[in-house]
Short mmCIF file of C-alpha atoms and ligand atoms in Angstrom, two decimals:
data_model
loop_
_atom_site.label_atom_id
_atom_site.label_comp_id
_atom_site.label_asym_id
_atom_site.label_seq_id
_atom_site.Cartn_x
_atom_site.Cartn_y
_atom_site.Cartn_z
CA UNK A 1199 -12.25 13.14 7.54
CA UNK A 1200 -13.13 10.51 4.83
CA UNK A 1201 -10.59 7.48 4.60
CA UNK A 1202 -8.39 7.68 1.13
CA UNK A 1203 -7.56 3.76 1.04
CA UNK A 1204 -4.46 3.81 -2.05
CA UNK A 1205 -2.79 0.76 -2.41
CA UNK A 1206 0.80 0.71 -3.70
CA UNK A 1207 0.45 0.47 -7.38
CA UNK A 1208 0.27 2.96 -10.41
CA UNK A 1209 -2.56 1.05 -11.67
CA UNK A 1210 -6.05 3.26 -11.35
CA UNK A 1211 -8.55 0.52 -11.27
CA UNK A 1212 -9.75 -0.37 -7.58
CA UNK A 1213 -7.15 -2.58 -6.06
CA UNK A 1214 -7.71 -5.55 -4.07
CA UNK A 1215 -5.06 -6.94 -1.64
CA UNK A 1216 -4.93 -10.94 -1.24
CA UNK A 1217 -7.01 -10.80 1.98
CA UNK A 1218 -9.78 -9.31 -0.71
CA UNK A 1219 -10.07 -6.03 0.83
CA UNK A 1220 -11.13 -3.16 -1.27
CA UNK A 1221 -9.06 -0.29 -2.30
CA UNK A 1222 -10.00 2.37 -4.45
CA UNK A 1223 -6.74 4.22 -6.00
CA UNK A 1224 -8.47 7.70 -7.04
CA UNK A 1225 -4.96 9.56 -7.74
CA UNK A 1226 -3.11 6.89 -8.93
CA UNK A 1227 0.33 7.92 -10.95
CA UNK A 1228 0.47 11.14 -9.80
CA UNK A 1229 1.31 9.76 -5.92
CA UNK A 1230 4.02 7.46 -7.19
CA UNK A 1231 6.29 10.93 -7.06
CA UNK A 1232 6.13 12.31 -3.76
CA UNK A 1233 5.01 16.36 -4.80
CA UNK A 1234 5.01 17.58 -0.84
CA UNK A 1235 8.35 17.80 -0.46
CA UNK A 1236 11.43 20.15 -1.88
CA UNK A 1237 14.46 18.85 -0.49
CA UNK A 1238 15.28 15.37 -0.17
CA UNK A 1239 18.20 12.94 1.00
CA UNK A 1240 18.72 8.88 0.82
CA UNK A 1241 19.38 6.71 3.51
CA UNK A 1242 20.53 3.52 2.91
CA UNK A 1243 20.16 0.52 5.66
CA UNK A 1244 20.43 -3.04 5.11
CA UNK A 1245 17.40 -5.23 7.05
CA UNK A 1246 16.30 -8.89 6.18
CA UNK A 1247 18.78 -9.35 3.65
CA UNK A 1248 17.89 -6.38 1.84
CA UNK A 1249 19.53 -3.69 0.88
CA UNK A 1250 16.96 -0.48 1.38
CA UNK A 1251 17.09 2.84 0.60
CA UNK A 1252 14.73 5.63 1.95
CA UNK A 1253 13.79 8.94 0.30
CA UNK A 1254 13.48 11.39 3.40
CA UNK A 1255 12.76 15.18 3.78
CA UNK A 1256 13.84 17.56 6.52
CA UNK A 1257 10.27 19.06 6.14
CA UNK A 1258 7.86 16.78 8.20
CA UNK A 1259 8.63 14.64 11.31
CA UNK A 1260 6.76 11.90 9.18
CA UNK A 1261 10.07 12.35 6.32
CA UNK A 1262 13.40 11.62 8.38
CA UNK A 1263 13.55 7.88 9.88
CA UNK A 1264 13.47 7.68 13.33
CA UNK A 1265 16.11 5.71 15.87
CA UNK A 1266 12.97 3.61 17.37
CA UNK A 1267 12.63 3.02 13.43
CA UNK A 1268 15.96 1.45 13.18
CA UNK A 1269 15.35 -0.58 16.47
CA UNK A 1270 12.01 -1.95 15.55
CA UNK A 1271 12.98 -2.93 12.46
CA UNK A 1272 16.84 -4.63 13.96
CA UNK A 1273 14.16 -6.61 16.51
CA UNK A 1274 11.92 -7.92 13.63
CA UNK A 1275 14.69 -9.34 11.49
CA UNK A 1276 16.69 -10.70 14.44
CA UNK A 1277 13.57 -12.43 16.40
CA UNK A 1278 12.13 -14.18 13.17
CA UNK A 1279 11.12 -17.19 15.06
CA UNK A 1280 9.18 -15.58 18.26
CA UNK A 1281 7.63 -13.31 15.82
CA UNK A 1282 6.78 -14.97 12.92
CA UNK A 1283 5.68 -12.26 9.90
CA UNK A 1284 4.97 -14.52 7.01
CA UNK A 1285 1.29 -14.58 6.19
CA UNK A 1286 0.62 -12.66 8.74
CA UNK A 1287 -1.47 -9.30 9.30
CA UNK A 1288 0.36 -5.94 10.01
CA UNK A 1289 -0.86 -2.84 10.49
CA UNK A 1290 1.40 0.30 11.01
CA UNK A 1291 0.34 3.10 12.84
CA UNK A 1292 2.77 6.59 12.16
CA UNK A 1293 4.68 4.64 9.56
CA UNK A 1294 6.44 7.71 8.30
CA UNK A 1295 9.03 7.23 5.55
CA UNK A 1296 7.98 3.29 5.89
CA UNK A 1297 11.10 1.38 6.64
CA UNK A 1298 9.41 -0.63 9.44
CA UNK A 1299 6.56 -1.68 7.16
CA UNK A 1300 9.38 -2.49 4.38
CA UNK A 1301 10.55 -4.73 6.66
CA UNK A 1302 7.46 -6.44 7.48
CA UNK A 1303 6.98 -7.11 4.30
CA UNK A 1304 10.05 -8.32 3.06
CA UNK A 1305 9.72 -10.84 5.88
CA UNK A 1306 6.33 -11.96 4.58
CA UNK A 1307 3.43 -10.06 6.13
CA UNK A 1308 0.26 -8.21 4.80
CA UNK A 1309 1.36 -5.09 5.20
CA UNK A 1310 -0.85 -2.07 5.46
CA UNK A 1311 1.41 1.43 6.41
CA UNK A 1312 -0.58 4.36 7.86
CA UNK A 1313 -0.18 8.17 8.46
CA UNK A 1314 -1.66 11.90 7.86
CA UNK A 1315 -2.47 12.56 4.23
CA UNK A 1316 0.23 14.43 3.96
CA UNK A 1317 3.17 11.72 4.78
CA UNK A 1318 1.17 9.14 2.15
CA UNK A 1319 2.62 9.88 -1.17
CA UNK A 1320 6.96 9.88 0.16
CA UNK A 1321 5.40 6.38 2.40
CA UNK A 1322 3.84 4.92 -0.44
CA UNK A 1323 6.94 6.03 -3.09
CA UNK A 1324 9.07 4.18 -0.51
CA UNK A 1325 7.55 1.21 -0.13
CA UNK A 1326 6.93 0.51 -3.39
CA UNK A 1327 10.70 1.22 -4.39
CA UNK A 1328 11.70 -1.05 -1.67
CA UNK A 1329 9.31 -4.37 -1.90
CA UNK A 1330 8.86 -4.68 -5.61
CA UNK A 1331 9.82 -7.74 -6.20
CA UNK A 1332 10.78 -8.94 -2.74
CA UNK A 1333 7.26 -9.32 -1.25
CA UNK A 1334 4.91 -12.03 -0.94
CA UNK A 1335 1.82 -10.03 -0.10
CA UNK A 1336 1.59 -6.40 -1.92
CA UNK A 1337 1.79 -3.92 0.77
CA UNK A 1338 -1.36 -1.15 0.68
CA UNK A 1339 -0.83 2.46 2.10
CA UNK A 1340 -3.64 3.66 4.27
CA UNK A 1341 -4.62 7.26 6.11
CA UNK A 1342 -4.89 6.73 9.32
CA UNK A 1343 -5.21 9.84 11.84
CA UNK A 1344 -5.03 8.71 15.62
CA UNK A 1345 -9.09 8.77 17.15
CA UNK A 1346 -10.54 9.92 13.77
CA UNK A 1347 -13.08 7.48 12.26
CA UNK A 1348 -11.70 4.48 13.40
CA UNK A 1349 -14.88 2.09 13.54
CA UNK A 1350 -15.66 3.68 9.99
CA UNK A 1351 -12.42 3.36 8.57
CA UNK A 1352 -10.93 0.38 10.06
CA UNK A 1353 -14.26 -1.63 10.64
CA UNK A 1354 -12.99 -4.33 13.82
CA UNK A 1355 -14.98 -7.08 12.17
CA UNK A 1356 -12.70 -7.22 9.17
CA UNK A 1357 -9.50 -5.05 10.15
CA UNK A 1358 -8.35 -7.66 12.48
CA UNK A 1359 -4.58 -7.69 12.50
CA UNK A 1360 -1.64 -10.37 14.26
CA UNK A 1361 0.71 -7.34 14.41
CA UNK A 1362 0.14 -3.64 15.22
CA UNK A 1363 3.82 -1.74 14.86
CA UNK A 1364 4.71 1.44 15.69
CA UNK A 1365 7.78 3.26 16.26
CA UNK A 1366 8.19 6.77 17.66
CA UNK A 1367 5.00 8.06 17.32
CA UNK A 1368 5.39 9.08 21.09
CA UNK A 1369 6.74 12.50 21.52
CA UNK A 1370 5.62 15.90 22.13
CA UNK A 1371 2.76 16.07 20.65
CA UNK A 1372 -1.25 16.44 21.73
CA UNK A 1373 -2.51 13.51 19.99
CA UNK A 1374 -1.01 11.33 22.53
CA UNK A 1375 -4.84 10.40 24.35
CA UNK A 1376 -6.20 9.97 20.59
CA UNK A 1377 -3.07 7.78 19.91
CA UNK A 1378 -3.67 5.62 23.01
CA UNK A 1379 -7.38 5.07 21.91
CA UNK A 1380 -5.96 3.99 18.35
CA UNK A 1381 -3.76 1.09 19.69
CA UNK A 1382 -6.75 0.18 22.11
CA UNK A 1383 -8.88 0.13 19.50
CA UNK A 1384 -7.03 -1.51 17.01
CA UNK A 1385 -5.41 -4.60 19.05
CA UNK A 1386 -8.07 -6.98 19.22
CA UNK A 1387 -7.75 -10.30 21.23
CA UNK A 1388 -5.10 -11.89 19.32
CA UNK A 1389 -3.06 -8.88 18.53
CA UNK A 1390 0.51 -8.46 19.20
CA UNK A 1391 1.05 -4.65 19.87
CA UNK A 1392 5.04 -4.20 19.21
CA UNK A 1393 5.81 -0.63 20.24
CA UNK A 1394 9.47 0.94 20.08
CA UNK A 1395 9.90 4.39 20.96
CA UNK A 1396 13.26 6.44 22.53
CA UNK A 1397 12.07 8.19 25.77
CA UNK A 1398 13.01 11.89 25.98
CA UNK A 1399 10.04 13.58 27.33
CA UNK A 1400 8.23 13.71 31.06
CA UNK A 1401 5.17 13.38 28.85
CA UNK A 1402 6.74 10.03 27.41
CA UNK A 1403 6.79 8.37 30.31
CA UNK A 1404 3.25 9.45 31.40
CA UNK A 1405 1.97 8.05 28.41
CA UNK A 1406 4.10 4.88 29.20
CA UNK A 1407 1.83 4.85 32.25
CA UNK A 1408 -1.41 4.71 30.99
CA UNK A 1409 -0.12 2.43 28.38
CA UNK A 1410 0.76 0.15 30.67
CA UNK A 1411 -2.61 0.03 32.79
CA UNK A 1412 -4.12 -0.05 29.34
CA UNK A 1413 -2.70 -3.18 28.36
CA UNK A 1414 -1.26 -6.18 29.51
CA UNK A 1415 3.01 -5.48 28.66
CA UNK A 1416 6.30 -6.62 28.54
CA UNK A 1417 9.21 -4.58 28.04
CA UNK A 1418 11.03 -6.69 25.10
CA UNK A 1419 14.28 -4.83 24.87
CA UNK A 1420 16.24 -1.63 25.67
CA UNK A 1421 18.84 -0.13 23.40
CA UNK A 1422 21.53 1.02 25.60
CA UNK A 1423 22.09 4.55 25.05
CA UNK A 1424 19.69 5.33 22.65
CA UNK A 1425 16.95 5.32 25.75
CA UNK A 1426 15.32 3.61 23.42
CA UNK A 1427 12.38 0.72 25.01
CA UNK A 1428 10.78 -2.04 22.87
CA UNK A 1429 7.02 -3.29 24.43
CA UNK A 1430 4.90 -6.09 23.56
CA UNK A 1431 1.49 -5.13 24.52
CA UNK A 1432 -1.91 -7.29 24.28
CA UNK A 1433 -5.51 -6.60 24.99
CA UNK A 1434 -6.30 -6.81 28.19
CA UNK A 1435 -9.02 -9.34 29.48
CA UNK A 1436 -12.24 -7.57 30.76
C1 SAM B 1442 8.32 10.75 14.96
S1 SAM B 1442 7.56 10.26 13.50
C2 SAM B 1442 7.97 8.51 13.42
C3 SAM B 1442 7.91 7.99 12.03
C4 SAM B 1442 8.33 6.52 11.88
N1 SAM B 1442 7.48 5.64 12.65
C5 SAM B 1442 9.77 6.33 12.28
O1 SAM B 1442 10.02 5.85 13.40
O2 SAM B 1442 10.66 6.66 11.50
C6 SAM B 1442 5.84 10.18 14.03
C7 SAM B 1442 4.87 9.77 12.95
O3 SAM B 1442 3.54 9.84 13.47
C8 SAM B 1442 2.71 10.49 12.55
N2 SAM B 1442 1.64 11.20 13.27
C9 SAM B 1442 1.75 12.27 14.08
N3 SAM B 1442 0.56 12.63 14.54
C10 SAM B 1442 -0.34 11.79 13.99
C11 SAM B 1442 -1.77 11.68 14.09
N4 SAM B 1442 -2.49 12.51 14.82
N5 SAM B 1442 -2.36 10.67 13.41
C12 SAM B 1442 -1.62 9.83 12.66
N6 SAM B 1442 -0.28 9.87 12.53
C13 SAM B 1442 0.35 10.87 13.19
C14 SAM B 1442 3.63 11.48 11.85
O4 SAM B 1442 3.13 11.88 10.59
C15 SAM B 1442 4.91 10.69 11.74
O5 SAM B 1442 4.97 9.91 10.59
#
């Protein structure tokens, strides 16, 4: 599947972010109002100083915020010093309704949130309702679809990011293998993997497995009672 790369503006001339990449906005306007979905609610949360508010949809798992979400996102704001954002790159893998990314940017960081084509147009509505005017770097919305294209789409020469974040994207699903390549692939030496997810599933901790003989890790936090874990993960040295 060919790469849409949309950045979040309504503007249709090809955007470029402030580390110069290109990209294109084909359908500009018309994604600024999410079309995919029928019924939606607000969630309000308050991260970073910020007051946020989230359009969601009961209709995709990509629509609803997620509790590893809300964990990731607590973490980021309260460990500021250990892990720095500003000026830095960040990369979002299953980025959902966006809140994490949000986040990131607020606190400083090149932000670029990815998902299925589907989840882009409610990500890229709320990001852009939420950083306007609070971010240093304009955040761009990318597809991203775990094992498809990657060296294509996300080139390793020049998509070299500080920070890879995700949050819930383990669950029961069968794109777990092709989601375990995608963080392998995508955190370089140098990258700081940050992975929050709640653990519900026998097939959550298997993957917990292999991600753990995939990378070098350290469990960062738990969440008491959530069963939620947060990881640090880097590349491994071959
Ligand atoms: C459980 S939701 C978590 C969303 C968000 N990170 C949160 O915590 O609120 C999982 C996310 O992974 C995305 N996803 C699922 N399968 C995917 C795939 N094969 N490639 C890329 N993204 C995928 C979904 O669209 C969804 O946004």
């Amino acid at each position: 599947m060919e790469a849409s790369a949309h950045c979040a503006c309504v503007s249709s001339r090809p955007c470029t972010n402030d580390l110069g990449e290109s990209s294109p906005c084909p359908k500009p306007a018309r994604l600024w109002t999410p079309t995919v979905y029928s019924s939606f609610a607000k969630e309000s949360f308050c991260y970073a100083g910020s007051p946020i508010t989230i359009q969601e949809s009961i209709e995709d798992y990509g629509a609803v915020v997620w509790p590893a979400a809300l964990a990731l996102s607590q973490y980021l704001e309260d460990n500021q010093e250990e892990f720095e954002l500003r000026d830095r790159r960040v990369l979002e893998i299953g980025a959902g309704t966006g809140l994490v990314s949000i986040v990131a940017s607020i606190l400083g960081a090149y932000v670029t949130a990815t998902d299925l084509p589907d989840i882009l147009g409610n990500l890229r509505f709320n990001l852009s309702r939420n950083t306007q005017g609070r971010n240093l770097h304009q955040p761009q919305v990318r597809e991203l679809m775990w094992g498809e294209n990657l060296e294509q789409n996300f080139p390793r020469s020049s998509c070299l990011y500080d920070y890879i974040l995700a949050a819930d994207v383990v669950y029961y699903h069968t794109f777990l293998d092709p989601l375990l390549t995608t963080m392998k692939y995508l955190c370089q030496p140098g990258t700081v993997l940050l992975w929050a997810n709640k653990f519900r599933f026998n097939t959550d901790f298997e993957f917990l497995e292999k991600f753990r003989r995939t990378f070098d890790t350290t469990l960062l936090a738990e969440f008491p009672g959530l069963e939620i874990k947060l990881f640090k993960a880097t590349a491994k040295v071959e």
